[in-house]
CSV table of C-alpha atoms and ligand atoms in Angstrom, one decimal:
chain,number,residue,atom,x,y,z
A,1,MET,CA,-66.1,63.2,-5.6
A,2,SER,CA,-69.4,61.6,-6.8
A,3,ASN,CA,-72.7,62.5,-5.4
A,4,GLN,CA,-73.4,58.5,-4.9
A,5,ILE,CA,-70.0,58.1,-3.2
A,6,ILE,CA,-70.7,61.0,-0.7
A,7,GLN,CA,-74.0,59.4,0.3
A,8,PHE,CA,-72.7,56.2,0.6
A,9,ALA,CA,-70.2,57.6,2.9
A,10,TYR,CA,-73.0,59.3,4.7
A,11,LEU,CA,-74.6,55.8,4.9
A,12,ALA,CA,-71.5,54.1,6.4
A,13,ALA,CA,-71.3,57.0,9.0
A,14,ALA,CA,-74.9,56.7,10.0
A,15,VAL,CA,-74.3,52.8,10.5
A,16,LEU,CA,-71.1,53.5,12.6
A,17,LEU,CA,-73.0,56.1,14.9
A,18,ILE,CA,-75.7,53.9,15.5
A,19,LEU,CA,-73.7,50.8,16.3
A,20,GLY,CA,-71.5,53.2,18.4
A,21,LEU,CA,-74.5,54.4,20.5
A,22,ARG,CA,-75.6,50.9,21.0
A,23,MET,CA,-72.4,49.9,22.5
A,24,LEU,CA,-72.4,53.0,24.7
A,25,SER,CA,-75.2,51.1,26.6
A,26,SER,CA,-72.6,48.8,28.3
A,27,PRO,CA,-69.2,49.9,30.1
A,28,LYS,CA,-67.6,46.9,28.7
A,29,THR,CA,-68.0,47.9,25.1
A,30,ALA,CA,-68.5,51.6,25.6
A,31,PRO,CA,-64.9,52.7,24.9
A,32,ARG,CA,-65.0,50.7,21.4
A,33,GLY,CA,-68.5,52.2,21.0
A,34,ASN,CA,-66.8,55.7,21.2
A,35,LEU,CA,-64.3,55.0,18.8
A,36,MET,CA,-66.7,53.8,16.3
A,37,ALA,CA,-68.8,56.6,16.9
A,38,ALA,CA,-65.8,59.1,16.1
A,39,ALA,CA,-64.7,57.1,13.0
A,40,GLY,CA,-68.4,57.8,11.8
A,41,MET,CA,-68.3,61.4,12.3
A,42,LEU,CA,-64.9,61.4,10.8
A,43,ILE,CA,-66.0,59.9,7.6
A,44,ALA,CA,-69.2,61.9,7.6
A,45,VAL,CA,-66.8,65.1,8.0
A,46,VAL,CA,-64.3,64.2,5.2
A,47,ALA,CA,-67.4,63.5,2.8
A,48,THR,CA,-68.7,66.6,3.4
A,49,LEU,CA,-65.3,68.3,3.0
A,50,LEU,CA,-65.2,66.5,-0.4
A,51,ILE,CA,-68.4,67.6,-1.8
A,52,ARG,CA,-67.4,69.8,-4.8
A,53,GLY,CA,-68.0,73.6,-5.1
A,54,VAL,CA,-69.7,73.9,-1.8
A,55,VAL,CA,-66.9,74.1,0.4
A,56,ASP,CA,-64.5,77.1,0.9
A,57,TYR,CA,-61.2,75.5,2.3
A,58,PRO,CA,-59.7,78.6,3.9
A,59,VAL,CA,-62.6,79.6,6.0
A,60,ILE,CA,-63.0,75.8,7.1
A,61,LEU,CA,-59.0,75.8,7.9
A,62,ALA,CA,-59.4,79.1,9.9
A,63,GLY,CA,-62.6,77.5,11.7
A,64,VAL,CA,-60.5,74.4,12.3
A,65,VAL,CA,-57.6,76.3,13.9
A,66,VAL,CA,-59.6,78.5,16.2
A,67,GLY,CA,-62.0,76.0,17.4
A,68,SER,CA,-59.2,73.3,18.0
A,69,LEU,CA,-57.3,76.0,19.8
A,70,ILE,CA,-60.2,76.9,22.1
A,71,GLY,CA,-61.2,73.3,22.5
A,72,VAL,CA,-57.6,72.3,23.6
A,73,VAL,CA,-57.2,75.1,26.1
A,74,LEU,CA,-60.9,74.3,27.5
A,75,ALA,CA,-60.0,70.5,27.5
A,76,VAL,CA,-56.9,71.1,29.4
A,77,ARG,CA,-58.2,73.7,32.0
A,78,ILE,CA,-61.8,72.3,32.8
A,79,GLN,CA,-61.7,70.4,36.1
A,80,MET,CA,-63.7,66.9,36.0
A,81,THR,CA,-66.3,68.6,38.3
A,82,ALA,CA,-67.1,71.6,35.9
A,83,MET,CA,-68.1,69.2,33.1
A,84,PRO,CA,-71.7,69.7,33.5
A,85,GLN,CA,-71.2,73.4,32.8
A,86,MET,CA,-69.0,72.4,29.7
A,87,VAL,CA,-71.6,70.2,28.4
A,88,ALA,CA,-74.1,73.1,28.7
A,89,LEU,CA,-72.0,75.4,26.8
A,90,LEU,CA,-71.0,73.0,24.1
A,91,ASN,CA,-74.9,72.1,23.5
A,92,GLY,CA,-75.1,76.0,23.5
A,93,PHE,CA,-72.8,76.6,20.8
A,94,GLY,CA,-74.2,73.4,18.7
A,95,GLY,CA,-77.5,75.1,18.7
A,96,GLY,CA,-76.1,78.6,18.0
A,97,ALA,CA,-74.2,77.2,15.0
A,98,SER,CA,-77.4,75.7,13.6
A,99,ALA,CA,-78.9,78.8,14.0
A,100,LEU,CA,-76.5,80.6,12.1
A,101,VAL,CA,-76.4,78.4,9.1
A,102,ALA,CA,-79.8,78.4,8.7
A,103,SER,CA,-79.9,82.1,8.8
A,104,ALA,CA,-77.1,82.2,6.5
A,105,GLU,CA,-78.7,79.8,4.1
A,106,LEU,CA,-81.9,82.1,4.2
A,107,LEU,CA,-79.4,85.4,3.1
A,108,HIS,CA,-78.1,83.2,0.6
A,109,TYR,CA,-81.4,82.5,-0.8
A,110,ALA,CA,-82.2,86.0,-0.9
A,111,ARG,CA,-79.2,86.9,-2.5
A,112,GLU,CA,-79.8,84.5,-5.3
A,113,GLY,CA,-83.3,86.1,-5.4
A,114,THR,CA,-84.6,82.4,-5.2
A,115,GLU,CA,-87.2,81.3,-3.0
A,116,PRO,CA,-86.6,78.2,-0.7
A,117,VAL,CA,-89.0,75.6,-1.8
A,118,GLY,CA,-90.8,72.2,-0.3
A,119,ILE,CA,-89.3,71.5,3.4
A,120,VAL,CA,-86.8,74.3,3.5
A,121,PRO,CA,-88.7,77.2,4.7
A,122,VAL,CA,-90.0,75.0,7.6
A,123,ALA,CA,-86.5,73.8,8.3
A,124,ILE,CA,-85.0,77.2,8.4
A,125,VAL,CA,-87.5,78.4,10.7
A,126,LEU,CA,-87.1,75.5,13.0
A,127,GLY,CA,-83.3,75.6,12.5
A,128,VAL,CA,-83.1,79.1,14.0
A,129,LEU,CA,-86.0,79.0,16.4
A,130,ILE,CA,-84.7,75.6,18.1
A,131,GLY,CA,-81.1,76.7,17.8
A,132,ALA,CA,-81.6,80.0,19.1
A,133,VAL,CA,-83.6,78.6,22.2
A,134,THR,CA,-80.8,76.0,22.7
A,135,PHE,CA,-78.0,78.8,22.7
A,136,THR,CA,-79.4,81.2,25.4
A,137,GLY,CA,-81.2,78.5,27.3
A,138,SER,CA,-77.6,76.9,27.4
A,139,LEU,CA,-75.9,80.1,28.2
A,140,ILE,CA,-78.4,80.4,31.3
A,141,ALA,CA,-77.9,76.6,32.5
A,142,PHE,CA,-74.0,77.2,32.3
A,143,ALA,CA,-74.4,80.4,34.4
A,144,LYS,CA,-76.4,78.9,37.0
A,145,LEU,CA,-74.0,75.7,37.3
A,146,GLN,CA,-71.2,78.0,37.2
A,147,GLU,CA,-72.8,80.0,39.8
A,148,LEU,CA,-72.6,83.0,37.8
A,149,ILE,CA,-76.2,83.7,38.7
A,150,ARG,CA,-78.3,82.2,41.5
A,151,GLY,CA,-79.2,78.4,41.0
A,152,ALA,CA,-82.6,79.0,42.9
A,153,PRO,CA,-85.5,79.4,40.3
A,154,ILE,CA,-85.9,83.0,39.2
A,155,THR,CA,-89.8,83.7,39.3
A,156,TYR,CA,-91.8,87.1,38.8
A,157,PRO,CA,-95.6,87.7,38.6
A,158,LEU,CA,-97.5,86.3,35.5
A,159,GLN,CA,-94.5,84.4,34.5
A,160,ARG,CA,-96.2,81.6,32.9
A,161,VAL,CA,-98.6,84.0,31.1
A,162,VAL,CA,-95.7,86.0,29.6
A,163,ASN,CA,-93.9,82.7,28.8
A,164,ALA,CA,-97.3,81.5,27.0
A,165,LEU,CA,-97.5,85.0,25.1
A,166,LEU,CA,-94.1,84.7,24.0
A,167,GLY,CA,-94.6,81.1,22.9
A,168,VAL,CA,-97.9,82.2,20.8
A,169,ALA,CA,-95.8,85.2,19.1
A,170,THR,CA,-93.0,83.1,18.2
A,171,VAL,CA,-95.3,80.5,16.5
A,172,GLY,CA,-96.9,83.4,14.8
A,173,LEU,CA,-93.6,84.8,13.6
A,174,ALA,CA,-92.4,81.4,12.6
A,175,ALA,CA,-95.4,80.9,10.5
A,176,ALA,CA,-95.0,84.5,8.8
A,177,VAL,CA,-91.2,83.6,8.2
A,178,VAL,CA,-92.4,80.2,6.3
A,179,LEU,CA,-95.2,82.3,4.2
A,180,GLU,CA,-92.7,85.2,3.3
A,181,PRO,CA,-89.0,84.1,3.9
A,182,PHE,CA,-87.4,87.0,2.1
A,183,ASN,CA,-89.2,89.6,5.1
A,184,LEU,CA,-85.8,90.1,7.1
A,185,PRO,CA,-87.4,92.0,9.9
A,186,ILE,CA,-90.0,89.4,10.6
A,187,TYR,CA,-87.0,87.0,10.3
A,188,ALA,CA,-84.9,89.0,12.9
A,189,GLY,CA,-88.1,89.2,15.2
A,190,LEU,CA,-88.4,85.4,15.3
A,191,ALA,CA,-84.8,85.1,16.0
A,192,GLY,CA,-84.5,87.9,18.7
A,193,LEU,CA,-88.0,86.5,20.3
A,194,SER,CA,-86.5,82.9,20.0
A,195,LEU,CA,-83.2,83.8,21.9
A,196,LEU,CA,-85.4,85.4,24.8
A,197,MET,CA,-87.5,82.6,25.1
A,198,GLY,CA,-84.3,80.5,25.6
A,199,VAL,CA,-83.6,82.7,28.7
A,200,LEU,CA,-87.1,82.8,30.1
A,201,LEU,CA,-87.9,79.4,29.8
A,202,VAL,CA,-84.6,78.4,31.9
A,203,ILE,CA,-84.4,81.0,34.7
A,204,PRO,CA,-87.3,79.7,36.2
A,205,ILE,CA,-86.0,76.1,36.6
A,206,GLY,CA,-84.0,75.4,39.7
A,207,GLY,CA,-80.4,74.1,40.0
A,208,ALA,CA,-81.5,70.6,41.2
A,209,ASP,CA,-83.3,70.2,37.9
A,210,MET,CA,-80.3,71.3,35.5
A,211,PRO,CA,-79.4,67.7,34.9
A,212,VAL,CA,-82.9,67.3,32.8
A,213,VAL,CA,-82.5,70.9,31.3
A,214,ILE,CA,-79.1,70.1,30.1
A,215,SER,CA,-80.0,66.7,28.5
A,216,LEU,CA,-82.9,68.4,27.1
A,217,LEU,CA,-81.1,71.2,25.7
A,218,ASN,CA,-78.7,68.4,24.4
A,219,SER,CA,-81.5,67.1,22.7
A,220,TYR,CA,-82.5,70.4,21.1
A,221,SER,CA,-78.9,70.9,19.8
A,222,GLY,CA,-79.5,67.7,18.0
A,223,LEU,CA,-82.8,68.8,16.6
A,224,ALA,CA,-81.5,72.1,15.6
A,225,ALA,CA,-78.7,70.2,13.5
A,226,CYS,CA,-81.3,67.8,12.0
A,227,ALA,CA,-83.3,70.9,10.7
A,228,THR,CA,-80.3,72.6,9.4
A,229,GLY,CA,-79.4,69.3,7.7
A,230,PHE,CA,-82.7,69.6,5.6
A,231,VAL,CA,-81.9,73.4,5.1
A,232,LEU,CA,-78.5,72.1,3.5
A,233,GLY,CA,-79.8,68.8,2.0
A,234,ASN,CA,-77.4,67.0,3.8
A,235,SER,CA,-78.4,63.5,5.0
A,236,GLY,CA,-75.3,63.2,7.3
A,237,LEU,CA,-76.5,66.0,9.2
A,238,VAL,CA,-80.0,64.9,9.4
A,239,ILE,CA,-78.9,61.4,10.6
A,240,SER,CA,-76.5,62.6,13.1
A,241,GLY,CA,-78.8,65.3,14.5
A,242,SER,CA,-81.6,63.2,14.9
A,243,LEU,CA,-79.5,60.5,16.8
A,244,VAL,CA,-78.5,63.4,19.2
A,245,GLY,CA,-82.0,64.4,19.3
A,246,ALA,CA,-83.6,61.1,20.1
A,247,SER,CA,-80.6,59.9,22.5
A,248,GLY,CA,-81.0,63.3,24.5
A,249,LEU,CA,-84.9,62.7,24.7
A,250,ILE,CA,-84.5,59.1,26.0
A,251,LEU,CA,-81.6,60.5,28.7
A,252,THR,CA,-84.2,63.3,29.7
A,253,LYS,CA,-87.0,60.5,30.4
A,254,ILE,CA,-84.4,58.5,32.4
A,255,MET,CA,-83.3,61.7,34.5
A,256,CYS,CA,-86.7,63.0,35.0
A,257,ASP,CA,-87.8,59.1,36.4
A,258,ALA,CA,-84.7,59.0,38.3
A,259,MET,CA,-86.1,62.3,40.2
A,260,ASN,CA,-89.7,61.2,39.9
A,261,ARG,CA,-90.8,64.2,38.2
A,262,SER,CA,-92.6,64.8,34.9
A,263,LEU,CA,-91.0,66.8,32.3
A,264,THR,CA,-94.1,69.2,32.4
A,265,ASN,CA,-93.2,69.7,36.1
A,266,VAL,CA,-89.6,70.5,35.5
A,267,LEU,CA,-90.1,73.1,32.8
A,268,PHE,CA,-92.9,74.8,34.5
A,269,GLY,CA,-93.0,73.9,38.0
A,270,ALA,CA,-90.2,76.5,39.2
A,271,PHE,CA,-89.0,73.9,41.1
A,272,GLY,CA,-86.9,74.5,44.3
A,273,ALA,CA,-89.0,77.8,44.3
A,274,VAL,CA,-90.7,77.1,47.6
A,275,GLU,CA,-87.8,77.2,49.9
A,276,GLU,CA,-84.1,77.6,49.1
A,277,ALA,CA,-83.4,76.5,52.8
A,278,GLY,CA,-86.2,74.1,53.4
A,279,GLY,CA,-85.9,70.9,55.0
A,280,THR,CA,-86.7,69.4,58.6
A,281,ALA,CA,-86.4,72.6,60.6
A,282,ALA,CA,-86.4,70.5,63.7
A,283,ALA,CA,-83.4,68.7,62.7
A,284,GLU,CA,-81.3,71.9,62.8
A,285,GLN,CA,-81.6,72.2,66.6
A,286,ARG,CA,-80.4,68.7,67.2
A,287,SER,CA,-76.7,67.8,67.5
A,288,VAL,CA,-74.7,65.3,65.5
A,289,LYS,CA,-72.2,62.6,66.7
A,290,GLY,CA,-68.7,63.3,65.4
A,291,TYR,CA,-66.6,60.2,64.9
A,292,THR,CA,-63.0,59.8,63.7
A,293,PRO,CA,-61.6,57.1,61.0
A,294,GLU,CA,-60.2,55.4,64.1
A,295,ASP,CA,-63.6,55.2,65.9
A,296,ALA,CA,-65.4,54.0,62.7
A,297,ALA,CA,-63.1,51.6,62.2
A,298,VAL,CA,-64.0,49.8,65.4
A,299,ILE,CA,-67.5,49.5,64.0
A,300,PHE,CA,-66.2,48.2,60.9
A,301,SER,CA,-64.5,45.4,62.9
A,302,ASN,CA,-68.0,43.9,63.7
A,303,SER,CA,-69.3,44.3,60.6
A,304,ARG,CA,-70.1,41.7,57.7
A,305,SER,CA,-71.4,43.9,54.9
A,306,CYS,CA,-70.9,47.6,54.1
A,307,ILE,CA,-72.6,49.5,51.0
A,308,ILE,CA,-70.5,52.7,49.8
A,309,VAL,CA,-72.5,55.5,48.6
A,310,PRO,CA,-70.5,58.0,46.8
A,311,GLY,CA,-71.5,61.4,45.8
A,312,TYR,CA,-70.4,64.8,44.1
A,313,GLY,CA,-67.8,65.3,47.1
A,314,MET,CA,-66.0,62.0,46.1
A,315,ALA,CA,-65.6,63.8,42.6
A,316,VAL,CA,-64.4,67.1,44.2
A,317,ALA,CA,-61.8,65.2,46.4
A,318,GLN,CA,-60.8,63.2,43.4
A,319,ALA,CA,-61.3,60.1,46.1
A,320,GLN,CA,-62.3,57.5,43.9
A,321,HIS,CA,-58.7,55.6,44.1
A,322,ALA,CA,-58.6,56.0,47.8
A,323,VAL,CA,-62.1,54.8,48.0
A,324,ARG,CA,-61.1,51.9,45.7
A,325,GLU,CA,-58.4,51.1,48.3
A,326,LEU,CA,-60.8,51.1,51.2
A,327,ALA,CA,-63.3,48.8,49.2
A,328,ASP,CA,-60.1,46.3,48.6
A,329,THR,CA,-58.9,46.7,52.4
A,330,LEU,CA,-62.5,46.1,53.6
A,331,GLU,CA,-62.8,42.9,51.3
A,332,LYS,CA,-59.4,41.5,52.6
A,333,LYS,CA,-61.1,41.3,56.1
A,334,GLY,CA,-63.9,39.6,54.8
A,335,ILE,CA,-66.8,42.4,54.8
A,336,ARG,CA,-68.8,42.1,51.5
A,337,VAL,CA,-68.6,45.5,49.7
A,338,LYS,CA,-70.9,47.2,47.3
A,339,PHE,CA,-71.3,50.4,45.6
A,340,ALA,CA,-75.0,52.1,45.5
A,341,ILE,CA,-75.1,54.4,42.6
A,342,HIS,CA,-78.0,56.9,42.4
A,343,PRO,CA,-78.8,58.0,39.0
A,344,VAL,CA,-78.3,61.7,39.6
A,345,ALA,CA,-75.3,61.7,42.1
A,346,GLY,CA,-72.5,63.9,41.4
A,347,ARG,CA,-73.0,66.4,38.6
A,348,MET,CA,-73.7,64.6,35.5
A,349,PRO,CA,-75.3,61.5,34.1
A,350,GLY,CA,-72.9,58.5,34.9
A,351,HIS,CA,-70.8,60.8,37.0
A,352,MET,CA,-70.0,58.1,39.6
A,353,ASN,CA,-69.7,55.1,37.3
A,354,VAL,CA,-67.4,56.9,35.2
A,355,LEU,CA,-65.0,57.9,38.4
A,356,LEU,CA,-65.2,54.2,39.9
A,357,ALA,CA,-64.6,52.6,36.4
A,358,GLU,CA,-61.5,55.2,36.3
A,359,ALA,CA,-60.1,53.5,39.6
A,360,ASP,CA,-60.9,49.8,38.4
A,361,VAL,CA,-63.7,49.3,40.7
A,362,PRO,CA,-65.2,45.9,39.0
A,363,TYR,CA,-68.5,46.9,37.3
A,364,GLU,CA,-70.6,44.1,39.1
A,365,GLU,CA,-69.8,46.1,42.7
A,366,LEU,CA,-71.8,49.1,41.3
A,367,VAL,CA,-75.4,48.6,42.1
A,368,GLU,CA,-78.5,50.7,40.6
A,369,MET,CA,-80.5,52.4,43.2
A,370,ASP,CA,-83.7,49.9,42.6
A,371,GLU,CA,-81.8,46.9,43.0
A,372,ILE,CA,-79.7,48.1,46.0
A,373,ASN,CA,-82.4,49.7,48.2
A,374,PRO,CA,-83.8,46.4,49.8
A,375,GLU,CA,-80.4,45.6,50.7
A,376,PHE,CA,-79.8,48.4,53.2
A,377,PRO,CA,-81.9,47.2,56.2
A,378,GLU,CA,-79.8,43.9,56.0
A,379,THR,CA,-76.6,45.9,55.8
A,380,ASP,CA,-74.3,46.5,58.8
A,381,VAL,CA,-72.4,49.8,57.6
A,382,ALA,CA,-74.0,52.3,54.9
A,383,LEU,CA,-70.8,54.4,54.2
A,384,VAL,CA,-71.8,57.7,52.4
A,385,ILE,CA,-68.7,59.8,50.8
A,386,GLY,CA,-69.4,63.3,49.7
A,387,ALA,CA,-73.1,62.5,48.9
A,388,ASN,CA,-76.1,64.3,50.5
A,389,ASP,CA,-79.2,65.4,48.5
A,390,VAL,CA,-79.2,61.7,47.0
A,391,VAL,CA,-79.6,60.2,50.5
A,392,ASN,CA,-81.9,62.9,52.2
A,393,PRO,CA,-84.8,61.2,53.9
A,394,ASP,CA,-87.0,64.6,53.5
A,395,ALA,CA,-87.2,63.6,49.7
A,396,ARG,CA,-89.9,60.7,50.9
A,397,THR,CA,-91.9,63.0,53.3
A,398,GLU,CA,-91.3,66.7,53.5
A,399,LYS,CA,-93.8,67.9,50.9
A,400,GLY,CA,-92.4,71.7,50.7
A,401,SER,CA,-88.7,70.4,50.0
A,402,PRO,CA,-87.5,70.9,46.7
A,403,ILE,CA,-86.4,67.6,46.6
A,404,TYR,CA,-89.5,66.0,47.7
A,405,GLY,CA,-90.5,63.1,45.6
A,406,MET,CA,-87.2,62.2,44.4
A,407,PRO,CA,-86.3,58.7,44.9
A,408,ILE,CA,-83.5,58.3,47.3
A,409,LEU,CA,-81.0,55.8,48.6
A,410,ASP,CA,-82.1,54.3,51.5
A,411,VAL,CA,-79.1,54.6,53.7
A,412,ASP,CA,-80.8,55.4,56.9
A,413,ARG,CA,-82.3,52.1,57.0
A,414,ALA,CA,-78.8,50.4,57.4
A,415,GLN,CA,-77.5,49.5,61.0
A,416,HIS,CA,-74.9,52.2,61.0
A,417,VAL,CA,-74.4,55.2,58.8
A,418,PHE,CA,-71.1,56.9,58.6
A,419,VAL,CA,-70.9,60.2,56.4
A,420,ILE,CA,-68.0,61.7,55.3
A,421,LYS,CA,-68.1,65.5,54.6
A,422,ARG,CA,-66.2,68.5,55.4
A,423,SER,CA,-68.8,70.5,57.2
A,424,MET,CA,-72.7,70.7,57.7
A,425,ASN,CA,-73.2,72.5,54.4
A,426,PRO,CA,-75.8,71.4,52.2
A,427,GLY,CA,-75.7,69.8,49.0
A,428,PHE,CA,-76.7,70.9,45.6
A,429,ALA,CA,-80.2,71.5,46.4
A,430,GLY,CA,-79.6,73.7,49.1
A,431,VAL,CA,-81.4,72.0,51.9
A,432,GLN,CA,-80.5,70.5,55.0
A,433,ASN,CA,-80.3,66.7,55.7
A,434,PRO,CA,-82.1,65.3,58.6
A,435,LEU,CA,-80.0,61.9,57.9
A,436,PHE,CA,-77.1,63.6,59.6
A,437,PHE,CA,-79.2,63.9,62.9
A,438,ASN,CA,-80.5,60.3,62.8
A,439,ASP,CA,-79.3,58.1,65.8
A,440,ASN,CA,-77.5,55.4,63.7
A,441,THR,CA,-75.8,58.3,62.0
A,442,MET,CA,-72.1,58.9,62.5
A,443,MET,CA,-70.4,62.1,60.8
A,444,ILE,CA,-66.6,62.0,59.9
A,445,PHE,CA,-65.9,65.4,59.0
A,446,GLY,CA,-62.9,66.0,56.5
A,447,ASP,CA,-62.0,65.8,53.1
A,448,ALA,CA,-63.2,62.6,51.1
A,449,LYS,CA,-59.8,61.8,50.1
A,450,GLY,CA,-57.8,62.0,53.3
A,451,THR,CA,-60.6,60.8,55.5
A,452,VAL,CA,-60.8,57.7,53.5
A,453,LEU,CA,-57.2,57.1,53.3
A,454,ALA,CA,-57.0,57.6,57.2
A,455,LEU,CA,-60.0,55.1,57.5
A,456,VAL,CA,-58.1,52.5,55.3
A,457,GLU,CA,-55.1,53.0,57.9
A,458,ALA,CA,-57.3,52.6,60.7
A,459,VAL,CA,-59.1,49.5,59.3
A,460,ARG,CA,-55.8,47.7,58.8
A,461,GLU,CA,-54.6,48.1,61.9
A,462,ILE,CA,-57.6,47.7,63.9
A,463,VAL,CA,-60.0,44.9,62.1
B,1,NAP,P1,-74.8,67.0,46.8
B,1,NAP,O1,-76.0,66.6,47.4
B,1,NAP,O2,-74.5,68.0,45.9
B,1,NAP,O3,-73.7,67.0,48.1
B,1,NAP,C1,-72.4,66.8,48.0
B,1,NAP,C2,-71.9,66.9,49.3
B,1,NAP,O4,-70.3,66.7,49.2
B,1,NAP,C3,-71.7,68.3,50.0
B,1,NAP,O5,-73.0,68.5,50.7
B,1,NAP,C4,-70.4,68.6,50.4
B,1,NAP,O6,-70.7,68.8,51.9
B,1,NAP,C5,-69.6,67.6,50.3
B,1,NAP,N1,-68.4,67.5,49.7
B,1,NAP,C6,-67.8,68.5,48.7
B,1,NAP,N2,-66.7,68.5,48.6
B,1,NAP,C7,-66.3,67.8,49.5
B,1,NAP,C8,-64.7,67.1,49.6
B,1,NAP,N3,-63.8,67.7,48.8
B,1,NAP,N4,-64.7,66.1,50.6
B,1,NAP,C9,-66.0,65.7,51.1
B,1,NAP,N5,-67.2,66.2,50.8
B,1,NAP,C10,-67.4,67.1,50.2
B,1,NAP,O7,-74.3,65.6,45.9
B,1,NAP,P2,-75.3,64.4,45.7
B,1,NAP,O8,-75.7,63.8,46.7
B,1,NAP,O9,-74.2,63.7,44.9
B,1,NAP,O10,-76.3,64.9,44.9
B,1,NAP,C11,-76.3,65.3,43.6
B,1,NAP,C12,-77.0,66.7,43.6
B,1,NAP,O11,-76.7,67.4,42.2
B,1,NAP,C13,-78.6,66.4,43.2
B,1,NAP,O12,-79.3,67.4,43.8
B,1,NAP,C14,-78.5,66.3,41.7
B,1,NAP,O13,-79.8,66.7,41.1
B,1,NAP,C15,-77.8,67.6,41.4
B,1,NAP,N6,-77.2,67.5,40.0
B,1,NAP,C16,-76.9,66.3,39.3
B,1,NAP,C17,-76.4,66.3,38.2
B,1,NAP,C18,-76.4,64.9,37.4
B,1,NAP,O14,-76.6,64.9,36.3
B,1,NAP,N7,-75.9,63.7,38.3
B,1,NAP,C19,-76.3,67.7,37.3
B,1,NAP,C20,-76.6,68.7,37.9
B,1,NAP,C21,-76.8,68.7,39.3
B,1,NAP,P3,-69.2,69.8,52.5
B,1,NAP,O15,-68.9,71.0,51.7
B,1,NAP,O16,-69.6,69.8,54.1
B,1,NAP,O17,-68.2,69.0,52.4
């Protein structure tokens, strides 16, 4: 196919990708945006496959078959709750692929005996550096989220000095490769140090900061692909890589803001190192009030407003449909219901929105944290379903707590607070929650789905 048609196809793909991204910003247009972006990607892939003389079809076909098989098995087997690990893994593979393509191109130049010129040597170096850091960094993030290694920050003496020296050595080797691209030992050294850097940069970051790390690694995988696009002279890859890089950075900023942290603090602060079992020590000596769904229904019978706060436990229990049924039941009894959505509730950005949308909860009922917080003091009942860290008041006051500074949903300011969870176990950050011991808090112990369904029954009978 002629070069003009290929370039035109890439341009069409870029327009579709940008429009698709734009439409992803609203739940109403998101499904169409997703389709549009997928169509853009399809056009880019087909155009690339039609570039004459570059593509080795049997190898591509083998890759498609093996990749699709692995993809199907993973998609069928991975639980919704394990999506963040899956995303981490996919980012890692993206980065690894870019590093391999950049390396293969360098070897190709070496075999042909022609020196890469212009931006290409810099792009090769960036492709391997960012790609390798993304690969190993994502594997560590995956291992932390999958609990294959300790989620808490792994620290050692002089860690920052070691990381700084490693950074300087990597930049030195990168410059050496640009000046002398065919010196393969130096190139191997750069690849090795970059792989090591990915590991060392992510191990000191605590589990609670993983959302930020994953969106940052997602951005890196895009930047690595963009660099590889320059290596291959493929404008489609340059554009799609930059879109992933830029949108990943925007998401990183949103996640940092949601946790009231700066990116520097997340990356170099060894967040959560202070105390794994931190929190308000005194709270542990106090007792909690255990309520049954029937007791809770009595309180609902005297209420006019309720804010439901979903969290990770709702996802684990797959309780979203039951929660929707509860909201409908309460509304039928004349109780005004809203859902409070914390930006980092659950285990991936937008986790609660996705689950509640799946259960057909009207989008207008989902209210963002900043908007809903002033409403808690005037609300009769705050019903916390499987959330913990995002409603932990220690985040406001306990300087030593790993979640200190993270904005929370102010459920403790409601008249009555019900918390549905199975035990007194902590949430993701591993800290106890003083909310559970407050005078106005009542615990309803049990699996979220069963308990919410029992509450629906009790409300129907009593209210
Ligand atoms: P959380 O703090 O992890 O707490 C979830 C609670 O759900 C647990 O205390 C658990 O208590 C309960 N639970 C688990 N299974 C349950 C079930 N079947 N039925 C009822 N309850 C159940 O969750 P969160 O408040 O949503 O906070 C999210 C945390 O994850 C934050 O620390 C955030 O930084 C972190 N994180 C977020 C993302 C993201 O992108 N959103 C990604 C990675 C990490 P029991 O065991 O006692 O039931």
